[in-house]
Short mmCIF file of C-alpha atoms in Angstrom, two decimals:
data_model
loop_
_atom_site.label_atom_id
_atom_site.label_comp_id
_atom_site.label_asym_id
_atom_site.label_seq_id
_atom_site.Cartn_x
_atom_site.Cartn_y
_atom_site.Cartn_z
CA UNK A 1 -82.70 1.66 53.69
CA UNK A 2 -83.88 -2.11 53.72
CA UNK A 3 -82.63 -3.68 50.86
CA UNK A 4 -82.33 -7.72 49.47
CA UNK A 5 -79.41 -9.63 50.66
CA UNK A 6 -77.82 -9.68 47.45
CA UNK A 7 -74.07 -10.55 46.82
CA UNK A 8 -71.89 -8.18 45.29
CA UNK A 9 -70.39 -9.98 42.52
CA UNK A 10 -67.12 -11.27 43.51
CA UNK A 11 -65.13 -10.24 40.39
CA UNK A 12 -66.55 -6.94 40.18
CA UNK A 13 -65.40 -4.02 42.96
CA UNK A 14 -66.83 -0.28 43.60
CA UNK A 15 -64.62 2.67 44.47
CA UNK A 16 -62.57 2.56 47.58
CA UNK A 17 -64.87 -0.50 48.16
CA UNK A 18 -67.74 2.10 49.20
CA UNK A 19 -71.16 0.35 50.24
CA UNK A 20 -73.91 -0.83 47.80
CA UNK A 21 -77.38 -2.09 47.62
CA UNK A 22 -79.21 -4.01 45.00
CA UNK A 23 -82.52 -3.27 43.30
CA UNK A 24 -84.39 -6.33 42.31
CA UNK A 25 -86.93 -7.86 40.17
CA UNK A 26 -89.99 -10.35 41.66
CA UNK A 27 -91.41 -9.50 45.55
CA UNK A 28 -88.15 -8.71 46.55
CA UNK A 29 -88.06 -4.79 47.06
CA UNK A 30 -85.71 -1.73 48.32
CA UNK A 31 -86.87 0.53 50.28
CA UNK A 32 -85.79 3.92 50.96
CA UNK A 33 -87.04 6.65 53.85
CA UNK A 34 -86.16 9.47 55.15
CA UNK A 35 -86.94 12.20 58.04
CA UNK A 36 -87.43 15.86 56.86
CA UNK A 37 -88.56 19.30 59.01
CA UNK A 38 -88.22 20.77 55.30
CA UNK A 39 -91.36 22.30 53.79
CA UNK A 40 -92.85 20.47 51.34
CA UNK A 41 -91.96 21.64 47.87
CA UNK A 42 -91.36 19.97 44.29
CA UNK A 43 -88.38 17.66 44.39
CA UNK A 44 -86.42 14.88 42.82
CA UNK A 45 -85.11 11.12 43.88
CA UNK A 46 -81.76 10.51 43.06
CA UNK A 47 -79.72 7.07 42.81
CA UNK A 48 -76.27 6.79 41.50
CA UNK A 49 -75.24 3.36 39.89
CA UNK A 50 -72.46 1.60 41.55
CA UNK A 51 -71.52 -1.29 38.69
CA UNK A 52 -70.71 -1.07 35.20
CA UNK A 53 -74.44 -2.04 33.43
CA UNK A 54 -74.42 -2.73 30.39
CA UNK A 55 -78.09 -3.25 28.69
CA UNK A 56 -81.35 -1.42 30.23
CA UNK A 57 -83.01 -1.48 33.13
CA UNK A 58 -86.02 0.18 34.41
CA UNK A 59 -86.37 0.63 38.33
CA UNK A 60 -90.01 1.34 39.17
CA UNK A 61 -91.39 3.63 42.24
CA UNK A 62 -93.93 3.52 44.55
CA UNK A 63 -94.51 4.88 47.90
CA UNK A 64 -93.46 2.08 50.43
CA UNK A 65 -97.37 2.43 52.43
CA UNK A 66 -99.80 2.39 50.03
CA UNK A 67 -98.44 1.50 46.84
CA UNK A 68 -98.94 4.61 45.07
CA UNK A 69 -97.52 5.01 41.60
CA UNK A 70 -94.32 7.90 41.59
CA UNK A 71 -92.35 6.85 38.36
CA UNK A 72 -89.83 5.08 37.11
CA UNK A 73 -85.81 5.24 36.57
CA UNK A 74 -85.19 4.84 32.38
CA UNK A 75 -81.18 3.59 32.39
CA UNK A 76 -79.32 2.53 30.04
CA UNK A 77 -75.44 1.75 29.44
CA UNK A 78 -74.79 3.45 32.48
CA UNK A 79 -71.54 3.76 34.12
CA UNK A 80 -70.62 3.75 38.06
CA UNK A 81 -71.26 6.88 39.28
CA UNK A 82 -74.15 7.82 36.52
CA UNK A 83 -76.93 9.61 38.43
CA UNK A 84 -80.24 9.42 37.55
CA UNK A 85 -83.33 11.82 39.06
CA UNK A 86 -87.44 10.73 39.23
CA UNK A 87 -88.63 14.61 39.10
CA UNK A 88 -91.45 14.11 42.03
CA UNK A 89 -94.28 17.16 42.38
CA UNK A 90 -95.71 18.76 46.26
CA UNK A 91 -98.28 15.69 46.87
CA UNK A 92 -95.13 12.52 45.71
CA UNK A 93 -92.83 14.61 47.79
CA UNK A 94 -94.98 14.71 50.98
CA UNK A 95 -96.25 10.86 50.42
CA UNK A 96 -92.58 9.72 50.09
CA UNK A 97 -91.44 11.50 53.24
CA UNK A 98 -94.78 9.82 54.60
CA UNK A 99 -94.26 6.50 53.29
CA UNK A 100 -90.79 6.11 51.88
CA UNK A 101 -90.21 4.53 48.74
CA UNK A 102 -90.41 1.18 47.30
CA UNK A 103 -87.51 0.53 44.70
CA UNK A 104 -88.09 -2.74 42.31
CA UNK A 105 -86.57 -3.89 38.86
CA UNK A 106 -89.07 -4.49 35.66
CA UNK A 107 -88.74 -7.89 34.96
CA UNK A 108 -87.96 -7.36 31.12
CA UNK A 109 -85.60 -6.85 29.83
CA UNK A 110 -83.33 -6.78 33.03
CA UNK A 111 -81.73 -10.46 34.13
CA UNK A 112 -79.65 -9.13 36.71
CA UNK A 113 -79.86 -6.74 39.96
CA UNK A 114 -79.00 -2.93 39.29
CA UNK A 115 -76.28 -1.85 42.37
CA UNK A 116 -76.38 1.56 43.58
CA UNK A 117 -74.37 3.09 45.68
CA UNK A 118 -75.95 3.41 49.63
CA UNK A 119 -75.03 2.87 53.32
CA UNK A 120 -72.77 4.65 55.78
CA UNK A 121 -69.73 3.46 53.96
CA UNK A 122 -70.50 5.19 50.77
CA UNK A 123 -69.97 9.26 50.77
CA UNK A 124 -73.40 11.19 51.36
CA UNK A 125 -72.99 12.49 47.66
CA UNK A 126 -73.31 9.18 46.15
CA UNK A 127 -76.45 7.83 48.51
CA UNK A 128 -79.78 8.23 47.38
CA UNK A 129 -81.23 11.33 47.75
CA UNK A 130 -84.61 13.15 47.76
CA UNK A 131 -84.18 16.98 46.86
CA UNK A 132 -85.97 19.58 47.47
CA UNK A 133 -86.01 22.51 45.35
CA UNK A 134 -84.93 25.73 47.23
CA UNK A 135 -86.58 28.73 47.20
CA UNK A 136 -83.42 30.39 46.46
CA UNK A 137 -80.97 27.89 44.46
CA UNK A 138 -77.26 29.65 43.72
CA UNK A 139 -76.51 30.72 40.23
CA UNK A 140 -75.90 28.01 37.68
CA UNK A 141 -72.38 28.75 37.13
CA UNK A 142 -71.77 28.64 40.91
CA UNK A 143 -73.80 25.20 41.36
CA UNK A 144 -71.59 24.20 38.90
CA UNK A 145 -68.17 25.01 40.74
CA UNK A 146 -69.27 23.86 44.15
CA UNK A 147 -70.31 20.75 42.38
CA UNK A 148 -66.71 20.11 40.68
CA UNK A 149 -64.96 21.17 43.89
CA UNK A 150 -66.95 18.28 45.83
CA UNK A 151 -67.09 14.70 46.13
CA UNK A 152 -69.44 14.57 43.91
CA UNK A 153 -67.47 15.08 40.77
CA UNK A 154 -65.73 12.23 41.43
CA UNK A 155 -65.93 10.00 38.00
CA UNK A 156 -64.63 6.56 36.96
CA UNK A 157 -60.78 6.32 36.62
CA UNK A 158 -59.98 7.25 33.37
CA UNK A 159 -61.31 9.52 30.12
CA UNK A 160 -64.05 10.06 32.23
CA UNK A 161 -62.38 11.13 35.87
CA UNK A 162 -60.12 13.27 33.36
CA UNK A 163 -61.82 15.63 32.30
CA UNK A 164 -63.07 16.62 36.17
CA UNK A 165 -59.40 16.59 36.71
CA UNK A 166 -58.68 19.11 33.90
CA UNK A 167 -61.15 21.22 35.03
CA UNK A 168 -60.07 21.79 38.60
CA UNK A 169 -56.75 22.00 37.53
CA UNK A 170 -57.69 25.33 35.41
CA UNK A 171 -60.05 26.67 38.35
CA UNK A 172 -57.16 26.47 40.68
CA UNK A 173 -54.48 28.43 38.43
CA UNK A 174 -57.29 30.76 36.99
CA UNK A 175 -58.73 31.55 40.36
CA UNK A 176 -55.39 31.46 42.61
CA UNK A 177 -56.75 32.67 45.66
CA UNK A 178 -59.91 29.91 45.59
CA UNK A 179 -58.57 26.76 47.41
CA UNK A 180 -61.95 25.00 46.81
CA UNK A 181 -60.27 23.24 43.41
CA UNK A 182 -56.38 22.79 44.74
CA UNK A 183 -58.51 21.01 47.69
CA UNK A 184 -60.71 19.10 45.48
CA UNK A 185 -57.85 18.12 42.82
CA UNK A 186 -55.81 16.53 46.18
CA UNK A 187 -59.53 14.95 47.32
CA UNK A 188 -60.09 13.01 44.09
CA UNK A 189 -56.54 11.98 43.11
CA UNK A 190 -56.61 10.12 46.88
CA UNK A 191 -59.35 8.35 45.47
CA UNK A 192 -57.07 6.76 43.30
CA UNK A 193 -53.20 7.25 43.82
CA UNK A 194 -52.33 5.64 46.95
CA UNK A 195 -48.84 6.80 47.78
CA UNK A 196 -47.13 5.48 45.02
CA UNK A 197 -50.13 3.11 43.56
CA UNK A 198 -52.62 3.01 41.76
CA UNK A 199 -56.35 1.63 42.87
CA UNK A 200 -59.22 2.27 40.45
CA UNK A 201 -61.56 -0.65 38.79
CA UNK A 202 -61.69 -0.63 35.09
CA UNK A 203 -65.02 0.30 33.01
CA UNK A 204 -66.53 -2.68 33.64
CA UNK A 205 -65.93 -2.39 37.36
CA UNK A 206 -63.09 -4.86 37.47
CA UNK A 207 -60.03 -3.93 40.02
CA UNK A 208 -57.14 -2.90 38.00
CA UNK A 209 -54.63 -1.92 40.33
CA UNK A 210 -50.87 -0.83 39.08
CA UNK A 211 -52.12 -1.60 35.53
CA UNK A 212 -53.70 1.04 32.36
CA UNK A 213 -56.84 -0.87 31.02
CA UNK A 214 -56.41 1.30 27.52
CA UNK A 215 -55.68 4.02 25.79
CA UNK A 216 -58.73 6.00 28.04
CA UNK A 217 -57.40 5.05 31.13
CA UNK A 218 -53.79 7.35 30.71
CA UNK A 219 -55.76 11.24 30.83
CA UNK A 220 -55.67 11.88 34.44
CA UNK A 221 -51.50 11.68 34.31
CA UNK A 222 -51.68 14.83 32.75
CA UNK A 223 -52.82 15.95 36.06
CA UNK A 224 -50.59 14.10 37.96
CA UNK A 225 -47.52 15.19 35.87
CA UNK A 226 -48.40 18.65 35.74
CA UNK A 227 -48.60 17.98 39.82
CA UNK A 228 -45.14 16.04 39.92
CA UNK A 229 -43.06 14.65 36.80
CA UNK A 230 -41.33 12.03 38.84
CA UNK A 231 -44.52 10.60 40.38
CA UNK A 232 -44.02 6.74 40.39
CA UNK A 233 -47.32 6.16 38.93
CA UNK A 234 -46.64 7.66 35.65
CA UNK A 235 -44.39 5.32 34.32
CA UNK A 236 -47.52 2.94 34.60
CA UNK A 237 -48.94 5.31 31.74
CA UNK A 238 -45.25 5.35 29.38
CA UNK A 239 -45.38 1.50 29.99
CA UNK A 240 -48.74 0.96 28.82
CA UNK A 241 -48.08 3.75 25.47
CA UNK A 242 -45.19 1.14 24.80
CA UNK A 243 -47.21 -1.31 24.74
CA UNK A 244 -50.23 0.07 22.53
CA UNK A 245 -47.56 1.88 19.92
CA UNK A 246 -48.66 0.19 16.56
CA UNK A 247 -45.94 -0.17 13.52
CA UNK A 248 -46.97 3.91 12.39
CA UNK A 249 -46.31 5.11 16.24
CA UNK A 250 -49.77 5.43 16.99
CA UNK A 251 -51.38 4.44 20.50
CA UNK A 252 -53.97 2.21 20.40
CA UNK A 253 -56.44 -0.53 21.52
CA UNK A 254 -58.01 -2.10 18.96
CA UNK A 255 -59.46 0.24 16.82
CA UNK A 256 -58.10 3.95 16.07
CA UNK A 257 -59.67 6.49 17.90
CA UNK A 258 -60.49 10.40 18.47
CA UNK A 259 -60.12 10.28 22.14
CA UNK A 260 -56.31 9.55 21.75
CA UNK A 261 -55.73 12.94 20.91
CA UNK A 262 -57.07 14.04 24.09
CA UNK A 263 -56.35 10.53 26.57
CA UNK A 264 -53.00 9.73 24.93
CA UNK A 265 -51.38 13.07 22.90
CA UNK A 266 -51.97 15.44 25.67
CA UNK A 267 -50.15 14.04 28.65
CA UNK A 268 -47.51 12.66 26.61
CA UNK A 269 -46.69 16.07 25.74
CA UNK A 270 -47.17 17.56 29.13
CA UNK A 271 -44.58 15.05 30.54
CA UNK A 272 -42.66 15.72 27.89
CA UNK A 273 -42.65 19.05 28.82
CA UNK A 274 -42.14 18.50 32.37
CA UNK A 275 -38.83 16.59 31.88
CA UNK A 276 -37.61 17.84 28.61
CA UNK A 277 -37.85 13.86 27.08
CA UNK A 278 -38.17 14.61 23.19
CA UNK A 279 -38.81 11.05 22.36
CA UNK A 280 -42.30 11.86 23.93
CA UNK A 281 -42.38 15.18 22.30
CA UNK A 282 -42.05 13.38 18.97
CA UNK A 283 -44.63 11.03 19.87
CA UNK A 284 -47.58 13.04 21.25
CA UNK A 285 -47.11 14.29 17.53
CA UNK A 286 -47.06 11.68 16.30
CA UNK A 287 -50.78 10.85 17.94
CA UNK A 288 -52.17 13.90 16.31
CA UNK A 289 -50.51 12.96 12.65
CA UNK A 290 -51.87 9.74 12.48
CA UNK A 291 -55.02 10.48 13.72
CA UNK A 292 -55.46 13.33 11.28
CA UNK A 293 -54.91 10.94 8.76
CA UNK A 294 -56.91 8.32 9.60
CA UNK A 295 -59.89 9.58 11.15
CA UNK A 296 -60.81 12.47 8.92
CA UNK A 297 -62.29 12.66 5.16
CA UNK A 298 -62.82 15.43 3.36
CA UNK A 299 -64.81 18.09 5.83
CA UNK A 300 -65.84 14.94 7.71
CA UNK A 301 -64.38 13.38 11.39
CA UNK A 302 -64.94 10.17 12.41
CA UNK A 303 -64.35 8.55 16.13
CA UNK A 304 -63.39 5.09 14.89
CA UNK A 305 -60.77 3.66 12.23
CA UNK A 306 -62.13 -0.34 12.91
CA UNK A 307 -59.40 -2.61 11.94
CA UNK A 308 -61.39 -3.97 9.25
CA UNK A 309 -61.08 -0.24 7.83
CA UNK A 310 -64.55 0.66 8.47
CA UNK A 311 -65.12 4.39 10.13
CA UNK A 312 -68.16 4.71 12.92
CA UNK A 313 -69.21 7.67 14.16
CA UNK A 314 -68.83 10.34 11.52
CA UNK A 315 -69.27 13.65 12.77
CA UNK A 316 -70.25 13.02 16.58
CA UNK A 317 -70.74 15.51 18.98
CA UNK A 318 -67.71 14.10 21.10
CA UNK A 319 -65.84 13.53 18.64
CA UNK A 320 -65.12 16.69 17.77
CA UNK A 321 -64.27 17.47 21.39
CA UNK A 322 -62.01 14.78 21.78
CA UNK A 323 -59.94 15.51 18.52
CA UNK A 324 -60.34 19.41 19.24
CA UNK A 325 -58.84 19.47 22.90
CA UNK A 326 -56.54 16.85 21.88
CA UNK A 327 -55.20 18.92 19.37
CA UNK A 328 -55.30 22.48 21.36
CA UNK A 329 -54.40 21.13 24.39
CA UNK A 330 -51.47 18.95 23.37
CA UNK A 331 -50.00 21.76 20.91
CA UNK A 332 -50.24 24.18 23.91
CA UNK A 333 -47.62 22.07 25.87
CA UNK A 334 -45.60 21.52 23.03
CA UNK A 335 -44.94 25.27 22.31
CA UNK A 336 -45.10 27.16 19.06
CA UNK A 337 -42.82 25.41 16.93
CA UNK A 338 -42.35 24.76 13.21
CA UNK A 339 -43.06 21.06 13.33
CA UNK A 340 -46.65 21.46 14.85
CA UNK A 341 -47.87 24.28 12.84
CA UNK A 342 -49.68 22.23 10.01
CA UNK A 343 -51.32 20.85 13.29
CA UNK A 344 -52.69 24.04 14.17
CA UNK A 345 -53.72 24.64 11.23
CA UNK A 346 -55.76 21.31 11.42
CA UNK A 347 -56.68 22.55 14.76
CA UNK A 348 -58.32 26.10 12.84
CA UNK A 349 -59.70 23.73 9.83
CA UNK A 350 -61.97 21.57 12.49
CA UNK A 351 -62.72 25.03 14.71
CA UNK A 352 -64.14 26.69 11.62
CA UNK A 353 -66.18 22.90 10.56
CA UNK A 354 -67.12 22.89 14.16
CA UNK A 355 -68.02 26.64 13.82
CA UNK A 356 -70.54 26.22 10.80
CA UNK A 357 -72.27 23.63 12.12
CA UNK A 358 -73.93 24.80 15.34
CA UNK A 359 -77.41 24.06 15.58
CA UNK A 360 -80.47 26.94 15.91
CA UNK A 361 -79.71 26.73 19.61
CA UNK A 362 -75.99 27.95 19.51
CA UNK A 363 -74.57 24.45 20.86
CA UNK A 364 -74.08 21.39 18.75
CA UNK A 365 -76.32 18.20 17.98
CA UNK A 366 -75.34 14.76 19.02
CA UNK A 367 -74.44 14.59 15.74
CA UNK A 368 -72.91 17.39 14.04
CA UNK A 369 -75.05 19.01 11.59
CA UNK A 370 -77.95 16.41 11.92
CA UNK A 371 -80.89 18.26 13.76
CA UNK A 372 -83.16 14.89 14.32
CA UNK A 373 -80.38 13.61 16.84
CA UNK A 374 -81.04 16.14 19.05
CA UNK A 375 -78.72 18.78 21.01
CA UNK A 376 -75.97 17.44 23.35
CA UNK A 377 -74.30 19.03 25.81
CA UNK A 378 -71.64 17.20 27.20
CA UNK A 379 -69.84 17.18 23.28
CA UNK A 380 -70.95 20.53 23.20
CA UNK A 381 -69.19 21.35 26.23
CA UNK A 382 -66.05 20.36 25.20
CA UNK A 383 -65.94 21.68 21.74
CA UNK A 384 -66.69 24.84 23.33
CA UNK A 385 -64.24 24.66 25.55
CA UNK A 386 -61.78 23.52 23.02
CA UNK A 387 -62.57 26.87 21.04
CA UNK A 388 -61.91 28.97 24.21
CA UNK A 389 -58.49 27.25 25.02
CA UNK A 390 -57.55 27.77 21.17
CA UNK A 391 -58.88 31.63 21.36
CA UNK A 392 -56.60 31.93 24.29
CA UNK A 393 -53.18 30.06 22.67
CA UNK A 394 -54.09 33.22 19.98
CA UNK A 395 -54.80 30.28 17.42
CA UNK A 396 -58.64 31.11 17.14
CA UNK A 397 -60.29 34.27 16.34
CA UNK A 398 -61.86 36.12 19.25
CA UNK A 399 -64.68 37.67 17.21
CA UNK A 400 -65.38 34.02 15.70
CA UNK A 401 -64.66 31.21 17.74
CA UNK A 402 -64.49 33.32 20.93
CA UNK A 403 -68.00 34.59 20.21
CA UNK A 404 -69.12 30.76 20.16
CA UNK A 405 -67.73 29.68 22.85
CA UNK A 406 -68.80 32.45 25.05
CA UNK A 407 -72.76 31.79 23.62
CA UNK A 408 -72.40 28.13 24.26
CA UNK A 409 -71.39 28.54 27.54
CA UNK A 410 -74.61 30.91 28.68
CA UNK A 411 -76.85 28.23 26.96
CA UNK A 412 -74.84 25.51 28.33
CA UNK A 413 -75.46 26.90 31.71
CA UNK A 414 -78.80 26.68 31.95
CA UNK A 415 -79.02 23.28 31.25
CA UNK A 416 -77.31 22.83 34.59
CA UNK A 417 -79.50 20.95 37.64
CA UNK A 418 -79.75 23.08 40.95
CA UNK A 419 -76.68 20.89 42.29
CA UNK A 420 -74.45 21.48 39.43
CA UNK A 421 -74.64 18.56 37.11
CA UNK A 422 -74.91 19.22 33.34
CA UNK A 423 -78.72 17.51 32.04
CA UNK A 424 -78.93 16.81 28.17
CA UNK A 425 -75.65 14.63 27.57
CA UNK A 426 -76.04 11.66 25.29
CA UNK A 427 -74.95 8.34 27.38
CA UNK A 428 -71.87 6.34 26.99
CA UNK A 429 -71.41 5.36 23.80
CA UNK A 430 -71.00 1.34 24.57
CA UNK A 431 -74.77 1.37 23.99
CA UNK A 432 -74.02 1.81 20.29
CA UNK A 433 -74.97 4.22 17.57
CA UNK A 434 -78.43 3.49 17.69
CA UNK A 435 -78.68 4.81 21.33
CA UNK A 436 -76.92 7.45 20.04
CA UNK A 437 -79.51 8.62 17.54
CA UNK A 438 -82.20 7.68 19.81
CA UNK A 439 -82.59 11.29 21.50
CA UNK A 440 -82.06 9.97 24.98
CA UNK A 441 -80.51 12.24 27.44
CA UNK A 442 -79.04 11.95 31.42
CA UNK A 443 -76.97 13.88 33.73
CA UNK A 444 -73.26 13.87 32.96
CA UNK A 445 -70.40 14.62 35.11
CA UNK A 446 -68.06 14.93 32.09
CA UNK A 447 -69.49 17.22 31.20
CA UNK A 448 -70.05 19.53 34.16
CA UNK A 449 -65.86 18.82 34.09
CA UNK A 450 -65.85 20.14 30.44
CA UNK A 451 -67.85 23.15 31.16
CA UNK A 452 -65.63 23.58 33.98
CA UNK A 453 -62.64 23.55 31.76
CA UNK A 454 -64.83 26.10 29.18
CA UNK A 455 -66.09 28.88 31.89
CA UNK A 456 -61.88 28.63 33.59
CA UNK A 457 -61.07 29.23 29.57
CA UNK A 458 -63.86 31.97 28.79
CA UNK A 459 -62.74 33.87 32.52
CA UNK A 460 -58.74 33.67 31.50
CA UNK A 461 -59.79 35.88 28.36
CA UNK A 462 -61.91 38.18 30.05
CA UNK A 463 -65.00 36.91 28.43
CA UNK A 464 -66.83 36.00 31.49
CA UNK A 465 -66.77 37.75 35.30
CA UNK A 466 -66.01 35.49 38.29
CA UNK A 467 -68.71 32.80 37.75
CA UNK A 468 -67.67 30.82 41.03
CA UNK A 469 -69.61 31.97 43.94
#
């Protein structure tokens, strides 16, 4: 690669401070090549963003001799780690591996460089890429688990890096004899735990070591706690729930939210479990109770509670699978008790919503019940797999929810890319509700880790055979 001798911004920092390169506006250009023996066949370029961005940005692609036209790179709102693929035919793929490619930045409405990740000190998963397709590409289901078990599932720390965690977590105890995801789960927590700290840059790339940015940042210590209850690192995440406890117990940033079920309610009560603390048991409750009553209205959910009492994203695709595996997974670790069973009956009451409002496809649109905003996968993903885990717990019916689960996961699977990543996801939702709406789509590792967490679910109950090789 020959790329512009940009600076990396000095207050921003990438993963285990793995190399980057910067794509640029004007005559400055990056260039990419490689050396193949392959035969020629239909392919794809792949770059994976290294900084937080936070607007668009369109990379346009040429071949690096003669200027010929291959595509261009539509991102938006993306997040470190977000891959993005130019699908290239025969003739782009033999003129790139003739040629190499030329990488520059549109000048509108981009005012700063896009940084991907490339060089020998970034992992060969997250350098740019041209792939081929194979003659014979594995199964779906099996891309998918040698995907999660790699480097490659590696997500930002947080919500995001979560849900990969979750996932190989349940491949390891469902398939016991598979070290692939007990090897993975020890790969990707070195990424970030460091002995007994903590190294990971918050969303907008900023290092936040021995510190919780928010509310998002606490779901991989259900991992770790699950792993060891007396890891050092977790009182980082009881610290930080202190801290965010409003006057009504709930955990919070700013605004009320649906992913507190899932980021906040559900390791709390797996450390509670762990060490028996019932001050934790009565607080991941707590979490639920609260958010039952302020994000829901009538047969409506919403992600937000604003603090000017506004509610924002009624009925969104993730949404629903934040407040469904919050609930199901939180009241699984808690036990069957009498004070969470009007929870699981909350837990039933947004199954069955979730239930009638599949779209004609069998998964669910970005928003629920609105058909012009498109499917979604990565919300589908986890309601589904919220459904299974419920089904399981013997909260769900088998010939219901079970049924739906199991259907979402064979459609779900073949929107899976050769490699394992899950296409059709709506982005991050920093872009707004408008983006939202807007029917654009990318690759998403959430939600390869949430399908992950649904096919471990669907193969505890029998519904599906050994999906992983």
């Amino acid at each position: 690669m020959d790329a512009p001798g940009v600076p990396f911004p000095s207050d921003r920092r990438t993963p285990l401070t793995w190399s980057t390169a910067a794509i640029v506006g004007g005559q400055l250009s990056t260039v990419l090549r490689w050396h193949s023996t392959a035969p020629r066949s239909p392919g794809r370029l792949r770059l994976f963003v290294a900084c937080d961005v936070r607007d668009v940005r369109r990379v346009e692609a040429v071949s690096a001799g003669t200027g010929r036209p291959l595509g261009s790179f539509d991102i938006r709102y993306a997040d470190c780690h977000q891959p993005y693929d130019l699908p290239l035919d025969t003739e782009a793929v033999r003129t790139v591996l003739d040629e190499g490619v030329q990488l520059t930045l549109a000048p509108e409405p981009a005012t700063e460089p896009l940084w991907i990740f490339s060089g020998p000190e970034a992992p060969a998963e997250r350098r740019p890429a041209l792939l081929l397709a194979a003659e014979d590409p594995p199964a779906p289901a099996a891309a998918l688990h040698r995907h999660l078990t790699s480097p490659a599932s590696v997500q930002p720390f947080g919500w995001m890096e979560g849900c990969v965690l979750d996932a190989l977590y349940d491949l390891h105890t469902t398939f016991p004899g598979d070290t692939r995801a007990e090897t993975a789960l020890r790969d990707h927590l070195a990424v970030y735990v460091h002995g007994t700290r903590l190294r990971y840059e918050d969303p907008r790339g900023r290092p936040a070591n021995d510190r919780v940015y928010g509310i998002e940042a606490t779901l991989p210590f259900a991992v770790v706690a699950k792993r060891d209850p007396r890891h050092p690192t977790l009182r980082l995440a009881v610290e930080s729930w202190n801290a965010r406890t409003d006057p009504h117990g709930c955990v919070k940033d700013a605004p009320t939210t649906a992913e507190g079920c899932y980021t906040v309610g559900y390791p709390m009560a797996v450390l509670a479990k762990a060490t028996g603390d019932t001050r934790l048991r009565e607080a991941a409750i707590r979490q639920l109770r609260v958010r039952r009553r302020r994000l829901t209205w009538d047969d409506d959910l919403y992600l937000r509670l604003l603090p000017d009492g506004s509610r924002v994203y009624r009925n969104w695709a993730r949404a629903y699978a934040w407040y469904l595996l919050g609930l199901v997974r939180t009241l699984t670790e808690l036990g069957d008790r009498p004070d969470t069973e009007d929870l699981w009956e909350e837990a039933a009451r947004a199954a069955r919503l979730a239930v009638a409002r599949r779209n004609a496809a069998g998964i669910w649109d970005c928003y629920l019940a609105e058909p012009a905003t498109g499917a979604e996968t990565c919300g589908s993903a986890g309601i589904a797999a919220a459904l299974a885990l419920g089904v399981e717990r013997g909260r769900f019916a088998a010939d219901r929810e079970g049924v739906v689960a199991q259907e979402a996961w064979e459609v779900l699977c073949d929107r899976l890319t050769p490699d394992g990543w899950l296409d059709g996801s709506s982005p991050s939702n920093k872009g707004g509700e408008e983006l939202q709406r807007s029917g654009y789509r990318m690759l998403s590792g959430v939600g390869s880790g949430l399908l992950g967490q649904l096919g471990a679910a669907l193969t505890r109950l029998g519904a599906v055979k050994d999906w992983t090789r």
